[in-house]
């Protein structure tokens, strides 16, 4: 794919090179699969495939950064100090978007929000945000109880997939005694009301 909209100041090959600097091989292959899944979902849902490509590739840009990078960024960019109570599963999305903006010079808010919300979801998500949220969850290498249903629901209607993932994630966190980031609960409440039978 050739990038034409100046959403990233360079070519796809240049973006891939930047990702290779940040990610190990396993994580790099994951973002390639998320990109491919995001493009397919974009084409099925009338969303710009170029935006889906960039958002899919960059969603885990900061995933393998040291914790101190995130802590420093929370202070430096005056982000919500409550974030300090959470770890990488939250930071690599919410704080990672700030690193993408400053290091990759991507300023498109839809792409940045797709990264911010790809693990927590949000009460309101654009189609692109929903696409990256779901592409990360259902990319071909994902193998967990319920992934086939998630793929089926997402193919039927993107929002149904979102509601399913929000419910599945909350059940997982509670079932494993994990702390729930408040936005994940808000996401669940909002989307399960829209799609109650998932």
PDB file of C-alpha atoms in Angstrom:
ATOM      1  CA  UNK A   1       0.000   0.000   0.000  1.00  0.00           C
ATOM      2  CA  UNK A   2       1.242   3.472  -0.893  1.00  0.00           C
ATOM      3  CA  UNK A   3       0.371   6.205   1.575  1.00  0.00           C
ATOM      4  CA  UNK A   4      -1.109   9.228  -0.191  1.00  0.00           C
ATOM      5  CA  UNK A   5      -2.919  11.330   2.432  1.00  0.00           C
ATOM      6  CA  UNK A   6       0.096  12.549   4.425  1.00  0.00           C
ATOM      7  CA  UNK A   7      -1.235  10.844   7.546  1.00  0.00           C
ATOM      8  CA  UNK A   8       2.289   9.566   8.154  1.00  0.00           C
ATOM      9  CA  UNK A   9       5.242  11.661   6.923  1.00  0.00           C
ATOM     10  CA  UNK A  10       6.808   8.874   4.915  1.00  0.00           C
ATOM     11  CA  UNK A  11       6.162   5.609   3.133  1.00  0.00           C
ATOM     12  CA  UNK A  12       4.757   2.386   4.561  1.00  0.00           C
ATOM     13  CA  UNK A  13       8.257   0.882   4.260  1.00  0.00           C
ATOM     14  CA  UNK A  14       9.634   3.725   6.393  1.00  0.00           C
ATOM     15  CA  UNK A  15       6.918   3.174   8.994  1.00  0.00           C
ATOM     16  CA  UNK A  16       7.707  -0.549   9.069  1.00  0.00           C
ATOM     17  CA  UNK A  17      11.379   0.265   9.624  1.00  0.00           C
ATOM     18  CA  UNK A  18      10.458   2.456  12.604  1.00  0.00           C
ATOM     19  CA  UNK A  19       8.322  -0.346  14.039  1.00  0.00           C
ATOM     20  CA  UNK A  20      11.166  -2.864  13.656  1.00  0.00           C
ATOM     21  CA  UNK A  21      13.294  -0.594  15.850  1.00  0.00           C
ATOM     22  CA  UNK A  22      10.675  -0.743  18.624  1.00  0.00           C
ATOM     23  CA  UNK A  23       9.280  -4.283  18.510  1.00  0.00           C
ATOM     24  CA  UNK A  24      10.581  -7.829  18.700  1.00  0.00           C
ATOM     25  CA  UNK A  25       9.810 -10.184  15.824  1.00  0.00           C
ATOM     26  CA  UNK A  26       6.727 -11.721  17.442  1.00  0.00           C
ATOM     27  CA  UNK A  27       5.154  -8.328  18.192  1.00  0.00           C
ATOM     28  CA  UNK A  28       6.114  -7.033  14.746  1.00  0.00           C
ATOM     29  CA  UNK A  29       4.321  -9.969  13.077  1.00  0.00           C
ATOM     30  CA  UNK A  30       1.299  -9.284  15.295  1.00  0.00           C
ATOM     31  CA  UNK A  31       1.025  -5.675  14.109  1.00  0.00           C
ATOM     32  CA  UNK A  32       1.250  -6.849  10.492  1.00  0.00           C
ATOM     33  CA  UNK A  33      -1.679  -9.214  11.099  1.00  0.00           C
ATOM     34  CA  UNK A  34      -3.646  -6.462  12.844  1.00  0.00           C
ATOM     35  CA  UNK A  35      -2.979  -4.159   9.900  1.00  0.00           C
ATOM     36  CA  UNK A  36      -4.277  -6.766   7.421  1.00  0.00           C
ATOM     37  CA  UNK A  37      -7.370  -7.427   9.559  1.00  0.00           C
ATOM     38  CA  UNK A  38      -7.989  -3.695  10.001  1.00  0.00           C
ATOM     39  CA  UNK A  39      -7.808  -3.103   6.238  1.00  0.00           C
ATOM     40  CA  UNK A  40     -10.332  -5.899   5.630  1.00  0.00           C
ATOM     41  CA  UNK A  41     -12.686  -4.442   8.243  1.00  0.00           C
ATOM     42  CA  UNK A  42     -12.208  -0.946   6.812  1.00  0.00           C
ATOM     43  CA  UNK A  43     -13.149  -2.131   3.330  1.00  0.00           C
ATOM     44  CA  UNK A  44     -16.233  -3.881   4.726  1.00  0.00           C
ATOM     45  CA  UNK A  45     -17.321  -0.820   6.712  1.00  0.00           C
ATOM     46  CA  UNK A  46     -16.607   2.107   4.380  1.00  0.00           C
ATOM     47  CA  UNK A  47     -13.521   3.355   6.234  1.00  0.00           C
ATOM     48  CA  UNK A  48     -10.333   4.672   4.618  1.00  0.00           C
ATOM     49  CA  UNK A  49      -7.975   1.665   4.280  1.00  0.00           C
ATOM     50  CA  UNK A  50      -4.901   3.911   4.561  1.00  0.00           C
ATOM     51  CA  UNK A  51      -5.999   5.131   7.991  1.00  0.00           C
ATOM     52  CA  UNK A  52      -6.720   1.524   8.968  1.00  0.00           C
ATOM     53  CA  UNK A  53      -3.248   0.469   7.799  1.00  0.00           C
ATOM     54  CA  UNK A  54      -1.439   3.158   9.798  1.00  0.00           C
ATOM     55  CA  UNK A  55      -3.577   2.682  12.900  1.00  0.00           C
ATOM     56  CA  UNK A  56      -3.243  -1.096  12.749  1.00  0.00           C
ATOM     57  CA  UNK A  57       0.529  -0.904  12.414  1.00  0.00           C
ATOM     58  CA  UNK A  58       1.079   1.684  15.144  1.00  0.00           C
ATOM     59  CA  UNK A  59      -1.375   0.486  17.819  1.00  0.00           C
ATOM     60  CA  UNK A  60       1.390  -1.412  19.681  1.00  0.00           C
ATOM     61  CA  UNK A  61       4.229   0.995  18.831  1.00  0.00           C
ATOM     62  CA  UNK A  62       5.011   1.565  22.535  1.00  0.00           C
ATOM     63  CA  UNK A  63       4.144  -1.924  23.796  1.00  0.00           C
ATOM     64  CA  UNK A  64       7.718  -2.942  24.579  1.00  0.00           C
ATOM     65  CA  UNK A  65       8.969   0.319  26.045  1.00  0.00           C
ATOM     66  CA  UNK A  66      10.307   0.364  29.630  1.00  0.00           C
ATOM     67  CA  UNK A  67       7.857   1.406  32.334  1.00  0.00           C
ATOM     68  CA  UNK A  68       9.931   4.498  33.082  1.00  0.00           C
ATOM     69  CA  UNK A  69       9.288   5.833  29.564  1.00  0.00           C
ATOM     70  CA  UNK A  70       5.563   5.803  30.289  1.00  0.00           C
ATOM     71  CA  UNK A  71       5.927   7.292  33.768  1.00  0.00           C
ATOM     72  CA  UNK A  72       8.093  10.083  32.360  1.00  0.00           C
ATOM     73  CA  UNK A  73       5.572  10.722  29.555  1.00  0.00           C
ATOM     74  CA  UNK A  74       2.635  10.900  31.989  1.00  0.00           C
ATOM     75  CA  UNK A  75       4.463  13.676  33.856  1.00  0.00           C
ATOM     76  CA  UNK A  76       5.939  15.397  30.793  1.00  0.00           C
ATOM     77  CA  UNK A  77       2.672  15.596  28.857  1.00  0.00           C
ATOM     78  CA  UNK A  78       0.507  16.352  31.912  1.00  0.00           C
ATOM     79  CA  UNK A  79      -1.635  13.249  31.442  1.00  0.00           C
ATOM     80  CA  UNK A  80      -4.085  12.104  34.121  1.00  0.00           C
ATOM     81  CA  UNK A  81      -1.901  11.210  37.147  1.00  0.00           C
ATOM     82  CA  UNK A  82      -4.343   8.381  37.951  1.00  0.00           C
ATOM     83  CA  UNK A  83      -2.640   6.548  35.067  1.00  0.00           C
ATOM     84  CA  UNK A  84       0.370   5.991  37.319  1.00  0.00           C
ATOM     85  CA  UNK A  85      -1.621   3.318  39.180  1.00  0.00           C
ATOM     86  CA  UNK A  86      -1.795   1.155  36.038  1.00  0.00           C
ATOM     87  CA  UNK A  87       0.809  -0.652  33.990  1.00  0.00           C
ATOM     88  CA  UNK A  88       1.770  -1.477  30.422  1.00  0.00           C
ATOM     89  CA  UNK A  89      -1.605  -3.004  29.406  1.00  0.00           C
ATOM     90  CA  UNK A  90      -3.132   0.470  29.796  1.00  0.00           C
ATOM     91  CA  UNK A  91      -0.072   2.657  29.239  1.00  0.00           C
ATOM     92  CA  UNK A  92       0.929   1.314  25.826  1.00  0.00           C
ATOM     93  CA  UNK A  93      -2.369   2.557  24.399  1.00  0.00           C
ATOM     94  CA  UNK A  94      -3.275   5.673  26.367  1.00  0.00           C
ATOM     95  CA  UNK A  95       0.273   6.978  26.801  1.00  0.00           C
ATOM     96  CA  UNK A  96       1.563   5.304  23.643  1.00  0.00           C
ATOM     97  CA  UNK A  97      -0.586   7.618  21.518  1.00  0.00           C
ATOM     98  CA  UNK A  98       1.396  10.577  22.849  1.00  0.00           C
ATOM     99  CA  UNK A  99       4.667   8.881  21.893  1.00  0.00           C
ATOM    100  CA  UNK A 100       3.337   8.123  18.404  1.00  0.00           C
ATOM    101  CA  UNK A 101       2.360  11.771  17.958  1.00  0.00           C
ATOM    102  CA  UNK A 102       5.760  13.077  18.983  1.00  0.00           C
ATOM    103  CA  UNK A 103       8.085  10.394  17.615  1.00  0.00           C
ATOM    104  CA  UNK A 104       6.305   9.352  14.412  1.00  0.00           C
ATOM    105  CA  UNK A 105       4.741  12.783  13.756  1.00  0.00           C
ATOM    106  CA  UNK A 106       1.287  11.306  13.251  1.00  0.00           C
ATOM    107  CA  UNK A 107      -1.254  13.961  14.210  1.00  0.00           C
ATOM    108  CA  UNK A 108      -4.512  12.513  12.864  1.00  0.00           C
ATOM    109  CA  UNK A 109      -6.699  12.288  15.974  1.00  0.00           C
ATOM    110  CA  UNK A 110      -8.725   9.346  14.654  1.00  0.00           C
ATOM    111  CA  UNK A 111      -5.539   7.292  14.265  1.00  0.00           C
ATOM    112  CA  UNK A 112      -4.225   8.419  17.663  1.00  0.00           C
ATOM    113  CA  UNK A 113      -7.537   7.613  19.353  1.00  0.00           C
ATOM    114  CA  UNK A 114      -7.501   4.168  17.754  1.00  0.00           C
ATOM    115  CA  UNK A 115      -4.268   3.560  19.677  1.00  0.00           C
ATOM    116  CA  UNK A 116      -5.505   5.245  22.866  1.00  0.00           C
ATOM    117  CA  UNK A 117      -8.605   3.057  22.985  1.00  0.00           C
ATOM    118  CA  UNK A 118      -7.468  -0.243  21.500  1.00  0.00           C
ATOM    119  CA  UNK A 119      -7.314  -2.020  24.874  1.00  0.00           C
ATOM    120  CA  UNK A 120      -9.847  -0.083  26.962  1.00  0.00           C
ATOM    121  CA  UNK A 121     -12.411   0.863  24.364  1.00  0.00           C
ATOM    122  CA  UNK A 122     -14.394   4.060  24.865  1.00  0.00           C
ATOM    123  CA  UNK A 123     -18.024   5.076  25.277  1.00  0.00           C
ATOM    124  CA  UNK A 124     -17.940   6.692  21.835  1.00  0.00           C
ATOM    125  CA  UNK A 125     -15.641   5.246  19.197  1.00  0.00           C
ATOM    126  CA  UNK A 126     -15.385   6.185  15.543  1.00  0.00           C
ATOM    127  CA  UNK A 127     -15.578   3.360  13.008  1.00  0.00           C
ATOM    128  CA  UNK A 128     -11.761   3.408  12.753  1.00  0.00           C
ATOM    129  CA  UNK A 129     -11.394   3.099  16.529  1.00  0.00           C
ATOM    130  CA  UNK A 130     -13.831   0.175  16.513  1.00  0.00           C
ATOM    131  CA  UNK A 131     -11.898  -1.446  13.675  1.00  0.00           C
ATOM    132  CA  UNK A 132      -8.538  -1.353  15.477  1.00  0.00           C
ATOM    133  CA  UNK A 133     -10.153  -2.440  18.762  1.00  0.00           C
ATOM    134  CA  UNK A 134     -11.577  -5.487  17.000  1.00  0.00           C
ATOM    135  CA  UNK A 135      -8.655  -6.193  14.638  1.00  0.00           C
ATOM    136  CA  UNK A 136      -6.324  -6.503  17.624  1.00  0.00           C
ATOM    137  CA  UNK A 137      -8.784  -8.900  19.273  1.00  0.00           C
ATOM    138  CA  UNK A 138      -9.567 -11.161  16.297  1.00  0.00           C
ATOM    139  CA  UNK A 139      -6.412 -11.142  14.140  1.00  0.00           C
ATOM    140  CA  UNK A 140      -5.746 -14.620  12.703  1.00  0.00           C
ATOM    141  CA  UNK A 141      -3.252 -15.789  15.348  1.00  0.00           C
ATOM    142  CA  UNK A 142      -5.628 -15.090  18.236  1.00  0.00           C
ATOM    143  CA  UNK A 143      -6.791 -18.358  19.770  1.00  0.00           C
ATOM    144  CA  UNK A 144      -8.925 -18.182  22.898  1.00  0.00           C
ATOM    145  CA  UNK A 145     -12.400 -19.365  23.918  1.00  0.00           C
ATOM    146  CA  UNK A 146     -14.864 -17.067  22.196  1.00  0.00           C
ATOM    147  CA  UNK A 147     -12.651 -15.746  19.399  1.00  0.00           C
ATOM    148  CA  UNK A 148     -14.714 -17.509  16.713  1.00  0.00           C
ATOM    149  CA  UNK A 149     -17.868 -15.854  18.043  1.00  0.00           C
ATOM    150  CA  UNK A 150     -16.068 -12.488  18.160  1.00  0.00           C
ATOM    151  CA  UNK A 151     -15.095 -12.889  14.490  1.00  0.00           C
ATOM    152  CA  UNK A 152     -18.634 -13.872  13.533  1.00  0.00           C
ATOM    153  CA  UNK A 153     -20.246 -10.959  15.401  1.00  0.00           C
ATOM    154  CA  UNK A 154     -17.750  -8.484  13.966  1.00  0.00           C
ATOM    155  CA  UNK A 155     -18.515  -9.704  10.445  1.00  0.00           C
ATOM    156  CA  UNK A 156     -22.243  -9.230  11.107  1.00  0.00           C
ATOM    157  CA  UNK A 157     -21.910  -5.739  12.576  1.00  0.00           C
ATOM    158  CA  UNK A 158     -18.825  -3.967  13.870  1.00  0.00           C
ATOM    159  CA  UNK A 159     -20.597  -2.635  16.977  1.00  0.00           C
ATOM    160  CA  UNK A 160     -21.730  -6.111  17.980  1.00  0.00           C
ATOM    161  CA  UNK A 161     -18.098  -7.201  18.003  1.00  0.00           C
ATOM    162  CA  UNK A 162     -17.201  -4.199  20.150  1.00  0.00           C
ATOM    163  CA  UNK A 163     -19.902  -5.040  22.686  1.00  0.00           C
ATOM    164  CA  UNK A 164     -18.789  -8.672  22.763  1.00  0.00           C
ATOM    165  CA  UNK A 165     -15.146  -7.749  23.336  1.00  0.00           C
ATOM    166  CA  UNK A 166     -16.041  -5.250  26.081  1.00  0.00           C
ATOM    167  CA  UNK A 167     -18.038  -7.967  27.852  1.00  0.00           C
ATOM    168  CA  UNK A 168     -15.406 -10.659  27.284  1.00  0.00           C
ATOM    169  CA  UNK A 169     -12.591  -8.428  28.568  1.00  0.00           C
ATOM    170  CA  UNK A 170     -14.498  -7.435  31.695  1.00  0.00           C
ATOM    171  CA  UNK A 171     -15.345 -11.075  32.453  1.00  0.00           C
ATOM    172  CA  UNK A 172     -11.676 -12.006  31.994  1.00  0.00           C
ATOM    173  CA  UNK A 173     -10.384  -9.247  34.267  1.00  0.00           C
ATOM    174  CA  UNK A 174     -12.868  -9.961  37.034  1.00  0.00           C
ATOM    175  CA  UNK A 175     -12.475 -13.728  36.687  1.00  0.00           C
ATOM    176  CA  UNK A 176      -8.709 -13.396  37.100  1.00  0.00           C
ATOM    177  CA  UNK A 177      -8.797 -10.906  39.959  1.00  0.00           C
ATOM    178  CA  UNK A 178      -7.349  -8.092  37.849  1.00  0.00           C
ATOM    179  CA  UNK A 179      -7.865  -4.382  38.413  1.00  0.00           C
ATOM    180  CA  UNK A 180     -10.384  -2.885  35.965  1.00  0.00           C
ATOM    181  CA  UNK A 181      -9.417   0.422  34.383  1.00  0.00           C
ATOM    182  CA  UNK A 182     -12.479   2.687  34.841  1.00  0.00           C
ATOM    183  CA  UNK A 183     -12.839   3.402  31.126  1.00  0.00           C
ATOM    184  CA  UNK A 184     -13.170  -0.327  30.404  1.00  0.00           C
ATOM    185  CA  UNK A 185     -16.223  -0.439  32.649  1.00  0.00           C
ATOM    186  CA  UNK A 186     -17.702   2.644  30.986  1.00  0.00           C
ATOM    187  CA  UNK A 187     -17.082   1.022  27.598  1.00  0.00           C
ATOM    188  CA  UNK A 188     -18.895  -2.120  28.681  1.00  0.00           C
ATOM    189  CA  UNK A 189     -21.891  -0.193  30.051  1.00  0.00           C
ATOM    190  CA  UNK A 190     -22.244   1.894  26.899  1.00  0.00           C
ATOM    191  CA  UNK A 191     -21.846  -0.843  24.295  1.00  0.00           C
ATOM    192  CA  UNK A 192     -23.827  -3.570  26.054  1.00  0.00           C
ATOM    193  CA  UNK A 193     -26.791  -1.193  26.144  1.00  0.00           C
ATOM    194  CA  UNK A 194     -26.526  -0.741  22.372  1.00  0.00           C
ATOM    195  CA  UNK A 195     -26.054  -4.464  21.712  1.00  0.00           C
ATOM    196  CA  UNK A 196     -27.493  -6.353  24.691  1.00  0.00           C
ATOM    197  CA  UNK A 197     -27.624  -9.815  23.140  1.00  0.00           C
ATOM    198  CA  UNK A 198     -23.974 -10.624  22.469  1.00  0.00           C
TER     199      UNK A 198
END
